[in-house]
mmCIF file with all atom_site columns, C-alpha atoms in Angstrom:
data_model
loop_
_atom_site.group_PDB
_atom_site.id
_atom_site.type_symbol
_atom_site.label_atom_id
_atom_site.label_alt_id
_atom_site.label_comp_id
_atom_site.label_asym_id
_atom_site.label_entity_id
_atom_site.label_seq_id
_atom_site.pdbx_PDB_ins_code
_atom_site.Cartn_x
_atom_site.Cartn_y
_atom_site.Cartn_z
_atom_site.occupancy
_atom_site.B_iso_or_equiv
_atom_site.pdbx_formal_charge
_atom_site.auth_seq_id
_atom_site.auth_comp_id
_atom_site.auth_asym_id
_atom_site.auth_atom_id
_atom_site.pdbx_PDB_model_num
ATOM 1   C CA . UNK A 1 1   ? -2.228  -2.771  -17.192 1.00 52.00 ? 278 UNK A CA 1
ATOM 2   C CA . UNK A 1 2   ? -2.636  -0.080  -19.132 1.00 67.00 ? 279 UNK A CA 1
ATOM 3   C CA . UNK A 1 3   ? -5.807  0.340   -17.451 1.00 83.00 ? 280 UNK A CA 1
ATOM 4   C CA . UNK A 1 4   ? -7.893  3.991   -16.738 1.00 93.00 ? 281 UNK A CA 1
ATOM 5   C CA . UNK A 1 5   ? -6.516  6.269   -14.190 1.00 96.00 ? 282 UNK A CA 1
ATOM 6   C CA . UNK A 1 6   ? -6.952  5.730   -10.683 1.00 97.00 ? 283 UNK A CA 1
ATOM 7   C CA . UNK A 1 7   ? -8.949  9.061   -10.006 1.00 97.00 ? 284 UNK A CA 1
ATOM 8   C CA . UNK A 1 8   ? -8.567  11.277  -6.791  1.00 97.00 ? 285 UNK A CA 1
ATOM 9   C CA . UNK A 1 9   ? -9.132  14.300  -8.675  1.00 97.00 ? 286 UNK A CA 1
ATOM 10  C CA . UNK A 1 10  ? -11.572 16.993  -7.565  1.00 97.00 ? 287 UNK A CA 1
ATOM 11  C CA . UNK A 1 11  ? -11.706 15.615  -4.053  1.00 97.00 ? 288 UNK A CA 1
ATOM 12  C CA . UNK A 1 12  ? -10.526 19.017  -1.953  1.00 97.00 ? 289 UNK A CA 1
ATOM 13  C CA . UNK A 1 13  ? -7.500  17.058  -0.802  1.00 97.00 ? 290 UNK A CA 1
ATOM 14  C CA . UNK A 1 14  ? -5.141  18.999  1.206   1.00 95.00 ? 291 UNK A CA 1
ATOM 15  C CA . UNK A 1 15  ? -2.341  16.459  1.366   1.00 94.00 ? 292 UNK A CA 1
ATOM 16  C CA . UNK A 1 16  ? -1.668  12.840  0.786   1.00 95.00 ? 293 UNK A CA 1
ATOM 17  C CA . UNK A 1 17  ? -2.608  11.522  3.812   1.00 93.00 ? 294 UNK A CA 1
ATOM 18  C CA . UNK A 1 18  ? -6.118  12.806  3.421   1.00 95.00 ? 295 UNK A CA 1
ATOM 19  C CA . UNK A 1 19  ? -5.731  10.835  -0.495  1.00 95.00 ? 296 UNK A CA 1
ATOM 20  C CA . UNK A 1 20  ? -4.767  7.383   1.326   1.00 95.00 ? 297 UNK A CA 1
ATOM 21  C CA . UNK A 1 21  ? -8.483  7.963   3.002   1.00 94.00 ? 298 UNK A CA 1
ATOM 22  C CA . UNK A 1 22  ? -10.462 9.156   0.326   1.00 95.00 ? 299 UNK A CA 1
ATOM 23  C CA . UNK A 1 23  ? -12.296 6.771   -2.733  1.00 94.00 ? 300 UNK A CA 1
ATOM 24  C CA . UNK A 1 24  ? -11.433 7.033   -6.045  1.00 96.00 ? 301 UNK A CA 1
ATOM 25  C CA . UNK A 1 25  ? -13.955 8.592   -8.655  1.00 92.00 ? 302 UNK A CA 1
ATOM 26  C CA . UNK A 1 26  ? -15.859 5.922   -10.738 1.00 87.00 ? 303 UNK A CA 1
ATOM 27  C CA . UNK A 1 27  ? -15.354 6.772   -14.335 1.00 82.00 ? 304 UNK A CA 1
ATOM 28  C CA . UNK A 1 28  ? -17.058 5.200   -17.358 1.00 82.00 ? 305 UNK A CA 1
ATOM 29  C CA . UNK A 1 29  ? -14.573 2.293   -17.715 1.00 84.00 ? 306 UNK A CA 1
ATOM 30  C CA . UNK A 1 30  ? -14.438 0.308   -14.447 1.00 85.00 ? 307 UNK A CA 1
ATOM 31  C CA . UNK A 1 31  ? -10.771 -0.154  -12.868 1.00 89.00 ? 308 UNK A CA 1
ATOM 32  C CA . UNK A 1 32  ? -10.225 -4.160  -12.392 1.00 93.00 ? 309 UNK A CA 1
ATOM 33  C CA . UNK A 1 33  ? -8.507  -4.737  -8.927  1.00 93.00 ? 310 UNK A CA 1
ATOM 34  C CA . UNK A 1 34  ? -6.077  -7.802  -7.660  1.00 95.00 ? 311 UNK A CA 1
ATOM 35  C CA . UNK A 1 35  ? -7.006  -10.340 -4.765  1.00 95.00 ? 312 UNK A CA 1
ATOM 36  C CA . UNK A 1 36  ? -5.685  -7.507  -2.057  1.00 95.00 ? 313 UNK A CA 1
ATOM 37  C CA . UNK A 1 37  ? -8.192  -4.958  -3.973  1.00 94.00 ? 314 UNK A CA 1
ATOM 38  C CA . UNK A 1 38  ? -5.690  -2.787  -5.303  1.00 96.00 ? 315 UNK A CA 1
ATOM 39  C CA . UNK A 1 39  ? -6.013  -1.323  -8.983  1.00 96.00 ? 316 UNK A CA 1
ATOM 40  C CA . UNK A 1 40  ? -4.540  -2.690  -11.830 1.00 96.00 ? 317 UNK A CA 1
ATOM 41  C CA . UNK A 1 41  ? -3.479  0.704   -13.162 1.00 96.00 ? 318 UNK A CA 1
ATOM 42  C CA . UNK A 1 42  ? -0.481  2.621   -14.012 1.00 97.00 ? 319 UNK A CA 1
ATOM 43  C CA . UNK A 1 43  ? -2.157  5.833   -13.860 1.00 97.00 ? 320 UNK A CA 1
ATOM 44  C CA . UNK A 1 44  ? -2.925  8.364   -10.869 1.00 98.00 ? 321 UNK A CA 1
ATOM 45  C CA . UNK A 1 45  ? -5.001  11.527  -10.884 1.00 98.00 ? 322 UNK A CA 1
ATOM 46  C CA . UNK A 1 46  ? -4.791  14.035  -8.139  1.00 98.00 ? 323 UNK A CA 1
ATOM 47  C CA . UNK A 1 47  ? -5.748  16.902  -9.929  1.00 98.00 ? 324 UNK A CA 1
ATOM 48  C CA . UNK A 1 48  ? -7.803  20.153  -9.237  1.00 98.00 ? 325 UNK A CA 1
ATOM 49  C CA . UNK A 1 49  ? -7.307  19.592  -5.156  1.00 98.00 ? 326 UNK A CA 1
ATOM 50  C CA . UNK A 1 50  ? -5.496  21.846  -2.220  1.00 98.00 ? 327 UNK A CA 1
ATOM 51  C CA . UNK A 1 51  ? -1.999  19.376  -2.247  1.00 97.00 ? 328 UNK A CA 1
ATOM 52  C CA . UNK A 1 52  ? 0.552   22.131  -1.276  1.00 96.00 ? 329 UNK A CA 1
ATOM 53  C CA . UNK A 1 53  ? 2.936   19.231  -0.771  1.00 95.00 ? 330 UNK A CA 1
ATOM 54  C CA . UNK A 1 54  ? 3.929   15.410  -2.034  1.00 96.00 ? 331 UNK A CA 1
ATOM 55  C CA . UNK A 1 55  ? 5.631   14.328  0.376   1.00 93.00 ? 332 UNK A CA 1
ATOM 56  C CA . UNK A 1 56  ? 4.288   10.744  1.220   1.00 94.00 ? 333 UNK A CA 1
ATOM 57  C CA . UNK A 1 57  ? 2.979   10.672  -2.702  1.00 97.00 ? 334 UNK A CA 1
ATOM 58  C CA . UNK A 1 58  ? 4.734   6.401   -2.503  1.00 96.00 ? 335 UNK A CA 1
ATOM 59  C CA . UNK A 1 59  ? 2.514   5.664   0.257   1.00 96.00 ? 336 UNK A CA 1
ATOM 60  C CA . UNK A 1 60  ? -0.653  7.179   -2.218  1.00 97.00 ? 337 UNK A CA 1
ATOM 61  C CA . UNK A 1 61  ? 0.929   5.372   -5.147  1.00 98.00 ? 338 UNK A CA 1
ATOM 62  C CA . UNK A 1 62  ? 1.323   2.181   -3.290  1.00 97.00 ? 339 UNK A CA 1
ATOM 63  C CA . UNK A 1 63  ? -2.072  2.256   -1.200  1.00 97.00 ? 340 UNK A CA 1
ATOM 64  C CA . UNK A 1 64  ? -3.926  2.111   -4.631  1.00 97.00 ? 341 UNK A CA 1
ATOM 65  C CA . UNK A 1 65  ? -1.895  0.477   -7.404  1.00 97.00 ? 342 UNK A CA 1
ATOM 66  C CA . UNK A 1 66  ? -1.400  -2.813  -7.551  1.00 97.00 ? 343 UNK A CA 1
ATOM 67  C CA . UNK A 1 67  ? 2.448   -2.256  -9.182  1.00 96.00 ? 344 UNK A CA 1
ATOM 68  C CA . UNK A 1 68  ? 3.317   0.834   -7.755  1.00 97.00 ? 345 UNK A CA 1
ATOM 69  C CA . UNK A 1 69  ? 6.598   0.751   -9.428  1.00 96.00 ? 346 UNK A CA 1
ATOM 70  C CA . UNK A 1 70  ? 5.007   1.203   -12.733 1.00 97.00 ? 347 UNK A CA 1
ATOM 71  C CA . UNK A 1 71  ? 3.567   4.173   -12.576 1.00 98.00 ? 348 UNK A CA 1
ATOM 72  C CA . UNK A 1 72  ? 3.653   5.743   -15.694 1.00 98.00 ? 349 UNK A CA 1
ATOM 73  C CA . UNK A 1 73  ? 1.213   8.512   -15.928 1.00 98.00 ? 350 UNK A CA 1
ATOM 74  C CA . UNK A 1 74  ? 0.712   10.920  -12.880 1.00 98.00 ? 351 UNK A CA 1
ATOM 75  C CA . UNK A 1 75  ? -1.410  13.937  -12.683 1.00 98.00 ? 352 UNK A CA 1
ATOM 76  C CA . UNK A 1 76  ? -0.806  16.227  -10.002 1.00 98.00 ? 353 UNK A CA 1
ATOM 77  C CA . UNK A 1 77  ? -2.447  19.802  -11.623 1.00 98.00 ? 354 UNK A CA 1
ATOM 78  C CA . UNK A 1 78  ? -3.870  22.485  -10.417 1.00 98.00 ? 355 UNK A CA 1
ATOM 79  C CA . UNK A 1 79  ? -2.894  21.813  -6.970  1.00 98.00 ? 356 UNK A CA 1
ATOM 80  C CA . UNK A 1 80  ? -1.136  24.533  -4.757  1.00 98.00 ? 357 UNK A CA 1
ATOM 81  C CA . UNK A 1 81  ? 2.536   22.678  -5.173  1.00 98.00 ? 358 UNK A CA 1
ATOM 82  C CA . UNK A 1 82  ? 5.284   25.131  -4.364  1.00 97.00 ? 359 UNK A CA 1
ATOM 83  C CA . UNK A 1 83  ? 8.414   22.809  -4.446  1.00 95.00 ? 360 UNK A CA 1
ATOM 84  C CA . UNK A 1 84  ? 9.234   19.555  -6.117  1.00 94.00 ? 361 UNK A CA 1
ATOM 85  C CA . UNK A 1 85  ? 9.867   16.895  -3.747  1.00 93.00 ? 362 UNK A CA 1
ATOM 86  C CA . UNK A 1 86  ? 12.381  14.343  -4.608  1.00 94.00 ? 363 UNK A CA 1
ATOM 87  C CA . UNK A 1 87  ? 9.323   11.727  -3.879  1.00 95.00 ? 364 UNK A CA 1
ATOM 88  C CA . UNK A 1 88  ? 9.362   12.313  -7.687  1.00 96.00 ? 365 UNK A CA 1
ATOM 89  C CA . UNK A 1 89  ? 12.557  10.659  -8.599  1.00 96.00 ? 366 UNK A CA 1
ATOM 90  C CA . UNK A 1 90  ? 11.965  7.494   -7.100  1.00 95.00 ? 367 UNK A CA 1
ATOM 91  C CA . UNK A 1 91  ? 9.237   7.386   -9.965  1.00 97.00 ? 368 UNK A CA 1
ATOM 92  C CA . UNK A 1 92  ? 11.350  5.488   -12.165 1.00 96.00 ? 369 UNK A CA 1
ATOM 93  C CA . UNK A 1 93  ? 8.813   4.365   -14.562 1.00 97.00 ? 370 UNK A CA 1
ATOM 94  C CA . UNK A 1 94  ? 7.168   7.618   -15.109 1.00 98.00 ? 371 UNK A CA 1
ATOM 95  C CA . UNK A 1 95  ? 6.622   8.777   -18.556 1.00 98.00 ? 372 UNK A CA 1
ATOM 96  C CA . UNK A 1 96  ? 3.702   11.502  -18.265 1.00 98.00 ? 373 UNK A CA 1
ATOM 97  C CA . UNK A 1 97  ? 3.986   14.261  -15.302 1.00 98.00 ? 374 UNK A CA 1
ATOM 98  C CA . UNK A 1 98  ? 1.621   17.219  -15.317 1.00 98.00 ? 375 UNK A CA 1
ATOM 99  C CA . UNK A 1 99  ? 1.997   19.800  -13.160 1.00 98.00 ? 376 UNK A CA 1
ATOM 100 C CA . UNK A 1 100 ? 0.622   22.980  -14.642 1.00 98.00 ? 377 UNK A CA 1
ATOM 101 C CA . UNK A 1 101 ? -1.238  25.328  -12.645 1.00 98.00 ? 378 UNK A CA 1
ATOM 102 C CA . UNK A 1 102 ? 0.617   24.961  -9.526  1.00 98.00 ? 379 UNK A CA 1
ATOM 103 C CA . UNK A 1 103 ? 2.948   27.515  -7.468  1.00 98.00 ? 380 UNK A CA 1
ATOM 104 C CA . UNK A 1 104 ? 6.188   26.178  -8.567  1.00 98.00 ? 381 UNK A CA 1
ATOM 105 C CA . UNK A 1 105 ? 8.433   28.917  -8.238  1.00 97.00 ? 382 UNK A CA 1
ATOM 106 C CA . UNK A 1 106 ? 11.890  27.582  -8.449  1.00 96.00 ? 383 UNK A CA 1
ATOM 107 C CA . UNK A 1 107 ? 13.568  26.476  -12.144 1.00 94.00 ? 384 UNK A CA 1
ATOM 108 C CA . UNK A 1 108 ? 16.093  24.343  -10.143 1.00 94.00 ? 385 UNK A CA 1
ATOM 109 C CA . UNK A 1 109 ? 13.479  22.284  -8.465  1.00 96.00 ? 386 UNK A CA 1
ATOM 110 C CA . UNK A 1 110 ? 12.641  20.893  -11.878 1.00 97.00 ? 387 UNK A CA 1
ATOM 111 C CA . UNK A 1 111 ? 16.428  19.829  -12.452 1.00 96.00 ? 388 UNK A CA 1
ATOM 112 C CA . UNK A 1 112 ? 16.218  16.769  -10.260 1.00 96.00 ? 389 UNK A CA 1
ATOM 113 C CA . UNK A 1 113 ? 13.550  15.358  -12.933 1.00 97.00 ? 390 UNK A CA 1
ATOM 114 C CA . UNK A 1 114 ? 16.315  14.429  -15.221 1.00 96.00 ? 391 UNK A CA 1
ATOM 115 C CA . UNK A 1 115 ? 17.221  11.165  -13.408 1.00 97.00 ? 392 UNK A CA 1
ATOM 116 C CA . UNK A 1 116 ? 13.834  9.753   -14.802 1.00 98.00 ? 393 UNK A CA 1
ATOM 117 C CA . UNK A 1 117 ? 14.828  7.779   -17.997 1.00 97.00 ? 394 UNK A CA 1
ATOM 118 C CA . UNK A 1 118 ? 11.322  7.167   -19.332 1.00 98.00 ? 395 UNK A CA 1
ATOM 119 C CA . UNK A 1 119 ? 10.170  10.315  -18.535 1.00 98.00 ? 396 UNK A CA 1
ATOM 120 C CA . UNK A 1 120 ? 9.087   11.923  -22.016 1.00 98.00 ? 397 UNK A CA 1
ATOM 121 C CA . UNK A 1 121 ? 5.895   14.733  -21.819 1.00 98.00 ? 398 UNK A CA 1
ATOM 122 C CA . UNK A 1 122 ? 6.242   16.867  -18.749 1.00 98.00 ? 399 UNK A CA 1
ATOM 123 C CA . UNK A 1 123 ? 3.623   20.049  -18.278 1.00 98.00 ? 400 UNK A CA 1
ATOM 124 C CA . UNK A 1 124 ? 4.326   22.954  -16.121 1.00 98.00 ? 401 UNK A CA 1
ATOM 125 C CA . UNK A 1 125 ? 2.748   26.335  -17.286 1.00 98.00 ? 402 UNK A CA 1
ATOM 126 C CA . UNK A 1 126 ? 0.777   27.749  -15.013 1.00 98.00 ? 403 UNK A CA 1
ATOM 127 C CA . UNK A 1 127 ? 3.376   28.126  -12.819 1.00 98.00 ? 404 UNK A CA 1
ATOM 128 C CA . UNK A 1 128 ? 5.177   31.430  -11.512 1.00 98.00 ? 405 UNK A CA 1
ATOM 129 C CA . UNK A 1 129 ? 8.587   29.631  -13.378 1.00 98.00 ? 406 UNK A CA 1
ATOM 130 C CA . UNK A 1 130 ? 6.640   30.081  -16.485 1.00 97.00 ? 407 UNK A CA 1
ATOM 131 C CA . UNK A 1 131 ? 7.087   33.870  -16.052 1.00 97.00 ? 408 UNK A CA 1
ATOM 132 C CA . UNK A 1 132 ? 11.263  33.432  -15.660 1.00 96.00 ? 409 UNK A CA 1
ATOM 133 C CA . UNK A 1 133 ? 13.266  34.449  -18.796 1.00 92.00 ? 410 UNK A CA 1
ATOM 134 C CA . UNK A 1 134 ? 14.687  31.394  -20.368 1.00 92.00 ? 411 UNK A CA 1
ATOM 135 C CA . UNK A 1 135 ? 11.924  28.916  -18.913 1.00 96.00 ? 412 UNK A CA 1
ATOM 136 C CA . UNK A 1 136 ? 11.556  26.714  -21.731 1.00 96.00 ? 413 UNK A CA 1
ATOM 137 C CA . UNK A 1 137 ? 15.014  26.393  -22.764 1.00 95.00 ? 414 UNK A CA 1
ATOM 138 C CA . UNK A 1 138 ? 16.010  25.728  -19.112 1.00 95.00 ? 415 UNK A CA 1
ATOM 139 C CA . UNK A 1 139 ? 13.774  22.795  -18.681 1.00 97.00 ? 416 UNK A CA 1
ATOM 140 C CA . UNK A 1 140 ? 14.483  21.430  -22.160 1.00 97.00 ? 417 UNK A CA 1
ATOM 141 C CA . UNK A 1 141 ? 18.051  21.367  -21.139 1.00 95.00 ? 418 UNK A CA 1
ATOM 142 C CA . UNK A 1 142 ? 17.507  19.778  -17.531 1.00 95.00 ? 419 UNK A CA 1
ATOM 143 C CA . UNK A 1 143 ? 15.392  17.204  -19.281 1.00 97.00 ? 420 UNK A CA 1
ATOM 144 C CA . UNK A 1 144 ? 17.205  16.091  -22.412 1.00 94.00 ? 421 UNK A CA 1
ATOM 145 C CA . UNK A 1 145 ? 14.852  12.623  -22.450 1.00 96.00 ? 422 UNK A CA 1
ATOM 146 C CA . UNK A 1 146 ? 11.296  14.974  -22.563 1.00 97.00 ? 423 UNK A CA 1
ATOM 147 C CA . UNK A 1 147 ? 10.025  15.043  -26.464 1.00 98.00 ? 424 UNK A CA 1
ATOM 148 C CA . UNK A 1 148 ? 6.612   17.093  -25.493 1.00 98.00 ? 425 UNK A CA 1
ATOM 149 C CA . UNK A 1 149 ? 6.623   20.133  -22.792 1.00 98.00 ? 426 UNK A CA 1
ATOM 150 C CA . UNK A 1 150 ? 3.557   21.666  -21.949 1.00 98.00 ? 427 UNK A CA 1
ATOM 151 C CA . UNK A 1 151 ? 1.636   20.300  -24.729 1.00 97.00 ? 428 UNK A CA 1
ATOM 152 C CA . UNK A 1 152 ? 4.274   21.150  -27.057 1.00 97.00 ? 429 UNK A CA 1
ATOM 153 C CA . UNK A 1 153 ? 6.929   19.214  -29.313 1.00 98.00 ? 430 UNK A CA 1
ATOM 154 C CA . UNK A 1 154 ? 10.493  19.832  -28.806 1.00 97.00 ? 431 UNK A CA 1
ATOM 155 C CA . UNK A 1 155 ? 12.092  20.101  -31.750 1.00 97.00 ? 432 UNK A CA 1
ATOM 156 C CA . UNK A 1 156 ? 15.746  19.024  -32.469 1.00 95.00 ? 433 UNK A CA 1
ATOM 157 C CA . UNK A 1 157 ? 16.596  22.700  -32.658 1.00 95.00 ? 434 UNK A CA 1
ATOM 158 C CA . UNK A 1 158 ? 14.977  23.745  -29.294 1.00 95.00 ? 435 UNK A CA 1
ATOM 159 C CA . UNK A 1 159 ? 17.182  21.013  -27.775 1.00 95.00 ? 436 UNK A CA 1
ATOM 160 C CA . UNK A 1 160 ? 20.100  22.226  -29.509 1.00 94.00 ? 437 UNK A CA 1
ATOM 161 C CA . UNK A 1 161 ? 19.901  25.469  -28.654 1.00 92.00 ? 438 UNK A CA 1
ATOM 162 C CA . UNK A 1 162 ? 18.684  24.847  -25.190 1.00 92.00 ? 439 UNK A CA 1
ATOM 163 C CA . UNK A 1 163 ? 21.822  22.513  -24.487 1.00 89.00 ? 440 UNK A CA 1
ATOM 164 C CA . UNK A 1 164 ? 24.179  25.492  -26.002 1.00 91.00 ? 441 UNK A CA 1
ATOM 165 C CA . UNK A 1 165 ? 22.767  28.056  -23.867 1.00 84.00 ? 442 UNK A CA 1
ATOM 166 C CA . UNK A 1 166 ? 22.778  26.380  -20.684 1.00 83.00 ? 443 UNK A CA 1
ATOM 167 C CA . UNK A 1 167 ? 26.786  24.940  -21.724 1.00 85.00 ? 444 UNK A CA 1
ATOM 168 C CA . UNK A 1 168 ? 27.357  29.061  -22.181 1.00 85.00 ? 445 UNK A CA 1
ATOM 169 C CA . UNK A 1 169 ? 25.601  30.047  -18.703 1.00 76.00 ? 446 UNK A CA 1
ATOM 170 C CA . UNK A 1 170 ? 28.097  27.275  -17.029 1.00 75.00 ? 447 UNK A CA 1
ATOM 171 C CA . UNK A 1 171 ? 30.887  29.196  -18.697 1.00 71.00 ? 448 UNK A CA 1
ATOM 172 C CA . UNK A 1 172 ? 29.451  32.631  -17.315 1.00 67.00 ? 449 UNK A CA 1
ATOM 173 C CA . UNK A 1 173 ? 29.179  33.311  -21.158 1.00 54.00 ? 450 UNK A CA 1
ATOM 174 C CA . UNK A 1 174 ? 26.817  36.413  -22.058 1.00 52.00 ? 451 UNK A CA 1
ATOM 175 C CA . UNK A 1 175 ? 23.380  34.945  -23.916 1.00 51.00 ? 452 UNK A CA 1
ATOM 176 C CA . UNK A 1 176 ? 22.309  37.399  -26.618 1.00 49.00 ? 453 UNK A CA 1
ATOM 177 C CA . UNK A 1 177 ? 18.943  37.670  -27.975 1.00 49.00 ? 454 UNK A CA 1
ATOM 178 C CA . UNK A 1 178 ? 17.588  34.930  -30.512 1.00 49.00 ? 455 UNK A CA 1
ATOM 179 C CA . UNK A 1 179 ? 18.443  36.750  -33.498 1.00 47.00 ? 456 UNK A CA 1
ATOM 180 C CA . UNK A 1 180 ? 22.099  36.760  -33.059 1.00 45.00 ? 457 UNK A CA 1
ATOM 181 C CA . UNK A 1 181 ? 22.109  32.716  -32.260 1.00 47.00 ? 458 UNK A CA 1
ATOM 182 C CA . UNK A 1 182 ? 24.275  31.714  -34.988 1.00 49.00 ? 459 UNK A CA 1
ATOM 183 C CA . UNK A 1 183 ? 27.830  33.807  -33.744 1.00 47.00 ? 460 UNK A CA 1
ATOM 184 C CA . UNK A 1 184 ? 26.942  32.980  -30.572 1.00 45.00 ? 461 UNK A CA 1
ATOM 185 C CA . UNK A 1 185 ? 27.092  29.133  -30.952 1.00 46.00 ? 462 UNK A CA 1
ATOM 186 C CA . UNK A 1 186 ? 30.472  29.491  -33.463 1.00 48.00 ? 463 UNK A CA 1
ATOM 187 C CA . UNK A 1 187 ? 32.069  31.438  -29.891 1.00 47.00 ? 464 UNK A CA 1
ATOM 188 C CA . UNK A 1 188 ? 30.505  29.162  -27.376 1.00 47.00 ? 465 UNK A CA 1
ATOM 189 C CA . UNK A 1 189 ? 31.685  25.951  -29.599 1.00 45.00 ? 466 UNK A CA 1
ATOM 190 C CA . UNK A 1 190 ? 35.165  27.242  -30.028 1.00 43.00 ? 467 UNK A CA 1
ATOM 191 C CA . UNK A 1 191 ? 36.276  26.161  -26.617 1.00 42.00 ? 468 UNK A CA 1
#
């Protein structure tokens, strides 16, 4: 079911209720539908709108997709989303999540996405959280399944360092500059 995405981008949508009432954009390739006129797609684009709150996202997914539990790619980029709703955690098959260009300001909001076992790609740049010290390390440590973040591959070294920084933060140890990482790693691992 890897057809083109159901595209609700550039619709000036303000919330999920408006999305349900909207008609998807026509793409170059037509999207097939089932007998209930639901789309045979595993991708949904809601980017470039005015969405502030994603509560009700499940109703949009169920309204448009023939197999809502198989949603693999969700694009919510360039909206006005300030908080990540737990509704995202219900999308258990989600593999790619685009959230760049929003108003997300709490790094802790990202932590809840750790329950999505197949999430391998996420974009969060262009949000206020990007300005927080340790932003990339925090996201990488919180989402161990992610292989690509903000269009950049997560390296093994980044993953190891992010986990060490997280563990040391929990233990209340001061985090040194990156240049002093090797002695710091030794200190943190000698518990």
